Amino acid sequence: MKIQVITLFPEMFEGVLNSSMMWKAQERAGVQFELIDLRQFGIGPRKQVDVPPYGGGDGMLMRPEPVFAAIEHAKKMDPKARVLLPTPRGKLYKQSDAKRLAGDESGLIIFCPRYEGYDERITKWVDEQICIGNYVLTGGELPAMTIIDSVVRLLPGVLGGEQSAAIESFQDDDKMIEFPQYTRPEEFEGMKVPDVLLSGHHAEIEKWRKENKR
Ligand code: ADE
């Protein structure tokens, strides 16, 4: 799977893409990341990408031509890729979306808006508008990282334990089904690990875990 990100701030992705999970994704699951600097598609000697909105209003909007050119560039690399636009006006992103995107053969092109927004005509080249939560962030970069992380970890070979992705929280949208877990030491600050987990009794442990899912 090829994941291309169109952004004015490629450096924001360095930490995330250099994490061990993303390395595994590249080595074990054949994921390819491409950061596309939107500035290089900017207009004129100053490589302009933003302009004031028609009709007045605060701030600047991203003009459509550089975004179109960047998406065209990305599409040349991966013609079947789905184009995603993180926006608070999008559809609320859920685990089922991560699964769908991970299960789909096609790559992803994620355009990260900045400033006060974008010219609406940009949406013509977008397949999905995605909101990651009911709050407003400064740009599309953090939502893009969230989407990438949630999709990539579901690709076969990326997570350590084969079962980890299947048994964890949010297996079904909105339903928390993970049980509490404990590790060493057996007692910490007066708090003890439940006896059943130390018992070695697998049936009892399963029962306890089922009863304590939340
Ligand atoms: N851009 C700003 N806020 C956002 C959100 N909550 N989801 C997706 N994109 C955004």
Coordinates of C-alpha atoms and ligand atoms in Angstrom, one line a residue:
M1 CA 0.0 0.0 0.0
K2 CA 1.3 3.4 -1.0
I3 CA 0.4 6.3 1.3
Q4 CA 1.0 9.8 0.0
V5 CA 0.5 12.8 2.1
I6 CA 0.2 16.3 0.6
T7 CA 1.2 18.9 3.3
L8 CA 2.9 22.2 3.9
F9 CA 4.6 20.7 6.9
P10 CA 6.2 17.4 5.9
E11 CA 8.6 17.7 8.9
M12 CA 5.6 17.1 11.2
F13 CA 5.4 13.5 10.0
E14 CA 9.0 12.6 10.7
G15 CA 8.6 11.4 14.3
V16 CA 5.5 9.3 13.5
L17 CA 6.9 7.8 10.3
N18 CA 10.1 6.9 12.1
S19 CA 8.3 5.0 14.8
S20 CA 9.0 1.3 15.1
M21 CA 5.4 0.4 14.0
M22 CA 5.9 2.4 10.8
W23 CA 9.3 0.8 10.1
K24 CA 7.7 -2.6 10.5
A25 CA 4.9 -1.5 8.1
Q26 CA 7.5 -0.6 5.5
E27 CA 9.6 -3.7 6.0
R28 CA 7.0 -6.4 6.7
A29 CA 3.9 -5.1 5.0
G30 CA 5.4 -3.3 2.0
V31 CA 3.9 0.1 2.9
Q32 CA 5.5 3.0 1.1
F33 CA 5.2 6.5 2.5
E34 CA 5.6 9.6 0.3
L35 CA 5.5 13.1 1.7
I36 CA 4.6 15.7 -0.9
D37 CA 5.5 19.3 -0.1
L38 CA 2.5 21.3 -1.3
R39 CA 4.8 24.4 -1.4
Q40 CA 6.5 23.1 -4.5
F41 CA 3.2 23.4 -6.4
G42 CA 2.7 27.0 -5.2
I43 CA 2.1 29.8 -7.7
G44 CA 4.6 32.5 -8.8
P45 CA 8.1 33.2 -7.4
R46 CA 6.7 33.2 -3.8
K47 CA 5.1 29.8 -4.4
Q48 CA 1.8 31.1 -3.1
V49 CA -0.8 28.6 -1.9
D50 CA -3.2 30.8 0.1
V51 CA -5.4 33.7 -0.8
P52 CA -8.2 35.7 0.9
P53 CA -11.7 34.4 0.4
Y54 CA -14.2 35.9 -2.1
G55 CA -17.0 37.6 -0.2
G56 CA -14.6 38.7 2.6
G57 CA -13.9 37.1 6.0
D58 CA -11.1 36.3 8.3
G59 CA -7.9 34.6 7.3
M60 CA -6.8 32.9 4.1
L61 CA -8.0 30.0 2.1
M62 CA -5.9 27.4 0.2
R63 CA -6.3 28.1 -3.5
P64 CA -7.3 25.2 -5.7
E65 CA -4.6 25.1 -8.4
P66 CA -1.6 24.0 -6.2
V67 CA -3.8 21.4 -4.5
F68 CA -5.0 20.1 -7.8
A69 CA -1.5 19.9 -9.2
A70 CA -0.3 18.0 -6.1
I71 CA -3.1 15.5 -6.3
E72 CA -2.5 15.0 -10.0
H73 CA 1.2 14.4 -9.2
A74 CA 0.3 11.8 -6.5
K75 CA -2.3 10.2 -8.8
K76 CA 0.4 9.7 -11.5
M77 CA 2.3 7.6 -8.9
D78 CA -0.8 5.6 -7.9
P79 CA -3.8 6.1 -10.2
K80 CA -6.2 4.0 -8.2
A81 CA -5.5 5.7 -4.8
R82 CA -8.3 7.1 -2.7
V83 CA -8.1 10.8 -2.0
L84 CA -8.9 11.6 1.6
L85 CA -9.5 15.1 3.0
P86 CA -9.4 15.5 6.8
T87 CA -11.9 18.2 7.7
P88 CA -14.2 18.9 10.7
R89 CA -17.0 18.9 8.1
G90 CA -16.3 15.3 7.2
K91 CA -17.9 12.0 8.2
L92 CA -16.9 10.9 11.7
Y93 CA -14.0 8.4 11.4
K94 CA -14.5 5.0 13.1
Q95 CA -12.6 1.8 13.5
S96 CA -14.8 0.3 10.7
D97 CA -13.4 3.0 8.4
A98 CA -9.8 2.0 9.4
K99 CA -10.6 -1.6 8.6
R100 CA -12.2 -0.8 5.3
L101 CA -9.2 1.4 4.2
A102 CA -6.8 -1.3 5.4
G103 CA -8.7 -4.0 3.6
D104 CA -8.8 -2.1 0.3
E105 CA -6.0 -2.8 -2.1
S106 CA -5.8 0.9 -3.2
G107 CA -3.4 3.3 -1.8
L108 CA -4.2 6.6 -0.1
I109 CA -3.6 10.2 -0.9
I110 CA -4.2 12.4 2.1
F111 CA -4.4 16.2 1.5
C112 CA -3.8 18.2 4.7
P113 CA -5.6 21.6 4.7
R114 CA -4.1 24.6 6.6
Y115 CA -5.1 28.2 7.2
E116 CA -8.8 29.0 7.5
G117 CA -9.8 26.3 5.0
Y118 CA -9.8 25.6 1.3
D119 CA -11.6 26.5 -1.8
E120 CA -14.6 24.3 -2.0
R121 CA -13.8 23.2 -5.6
I122 CA -11.0 21.1 -4.1
T123 CA -13.6 18.6 -2.9
K124 CA -14.2 17.6 -6.6
W125 CA -11.0 15.5 -6.5
V126 CA -11.7 14.1 -3.1
D127 CA -13.2 10.6 -2.5
E128 CA -13.8 11.0 1.3
Q129 CA -14.0 13.8 3.7
I130 CA -13.1 12.6 7.2
C131 CA -13.6 14.1 10.6
I132 CA -11.6 12.4 13.4
G133 CA -13.5 13.9 16.3
N134 CA -15.9 16.7 17.2
Y135 CA -13.2 19.3 17.9
V136 CA -11.3 21.6 15.6
L137 CA -7.5 21.3 15.0
T138 CA -5.2 23.7 13.3
G139 CA -4.6 21.6 10.2
G140 CA -5.1 18.2 8.6
E141 CA -1.7 16.9 9.6
L142 CA -2.6 15.4 13.0
P143 CA -5.8 13.8 11.5
A144 CA -3.7 12.4 8.7
M145 CA -1.3 10.8 11.2
T146 CA -4.3 9.4 13.1
I147 CA -5.7 7.9 9.9
I148 CA -2.4 6.5 8.8
D149 CA -1.7 4.9 12.2
S150 CA -5.1 3.4 12.5
V151 CA -4.9 1.9 9.0
V152 CA -1.3 0.7 8.9
R153 CA -1.4 -1.2 12.2
L154 CA -4.2 -3.4 10.7
L155 CA -2.2 -4.5 7.7
P156 CA -1.1 -8.1 7.9
G157 CA 2.3 -8.5 9.5
V158 CA 2.5 -5.0 11.2
L159 CA 1.3 -5.8 14.8
G160 CA 3.4 -8.2 16.9
G161 CA 0.7 -10.6 18.0
E162 CA -1.6 -11.7 15.3
Q163 CA -4.5 -11.5 17.7
S164 CA -3.8 -8.0 19.0
A165 CA -5.8 -6.2 16.5
A166 CA -8.8 -8.5 16.7
I167 CA -9.3 -8.5 20.5
E168 CA -8.7 -4.9 21.3
S169 CA -11.0 -2.0 22.0
F170 CA -13.5 -0.7 19.4
Q171 CA -13.6 -4.0 17.5
D172 CA -17.2 -3.0 16.8
D173 CA -17.6 0.8 16.5
D174 CA -18.4 2.4 19.7
K175 CA -18.2 -0.7 21.8
M176 CA -15.3 -0.9 24.3
I177 CA -14.6 -4.5 24.7
E178 CA -11.1 -4.6 26.2
F179 CA -10.5 -6.0 29.6
P180 CA -8.1 -4.5 32.2
Q181 CA -4.6 -5.9 32.1
Y182 CA -1.9 -6.1 34.8
T183 CA 1.8 -6.8 34.8
R184 CA 4.6 -7.0 37.4
P185 CA 4.8 -6.2 40.3
E186 CA 2.0 -8.2 42.0
E187 CA 1.4 -5.4 44.4
F188 CA 2.1 -1.7 43.7
E189 CA 1.3 1.2 46.0
G190 CA -1.1 -1.1 48.0
M191 CA -2.9 -2.2 44.8
K192 CA -2.9 -5.9 44.1
V193 CA -3.3 -7.7 40.8
P194 CA -6.6 -9.7 40.9
D195 CA -5.8 -13.2 42.3
V196 CA -7.5 -15.0 39.4
L197 CA -4.9 -13.6 36.9
L198 CA -2.1 -15.2 39.0
S199 CA -3.9 -18.5 39.3
G200 CA -2.8 -20.0 36.0
H201 CA -6.4 -21.2 35.6
H202 CA -7.1 -20.4 32.0
A203 CA -10.9 -21.0 32.1
E204 CA -11.3 -18.8 35.1
I205 CA -9.1 -16.1 33.6
E206 CA -11.2 -16.1 30.4
K207 CA -14.4 -15.9 32.5
W208 CA -12.9 -12.9 34.6
R209 CA -11.9 -11.2 31.4
K210 CA -15.3 -11.5 29.8
E211 CA -16.9 -10.2 33.0
N212 CA -14.6 -7.3 33.2
K213 CA -14.8 -6.0 29.6
R214 CA -15.7 -2.4 29.3
Ligands
ADE1 N1 -9.2 19.5 10.7 C1 -9.4 20.3 11.8 N2 -10.1 19.6 12.7 C2 -10.3 18.4 12.2 C3 -11.0 17.2 12.7 N3 -11.6 17.2 13.9 N4 -11.0 16.2 11.9 C4 -10.4 16.2 10.7 N5 -9.8 17.2 10.2 C5 -9.7 18.3 10.9

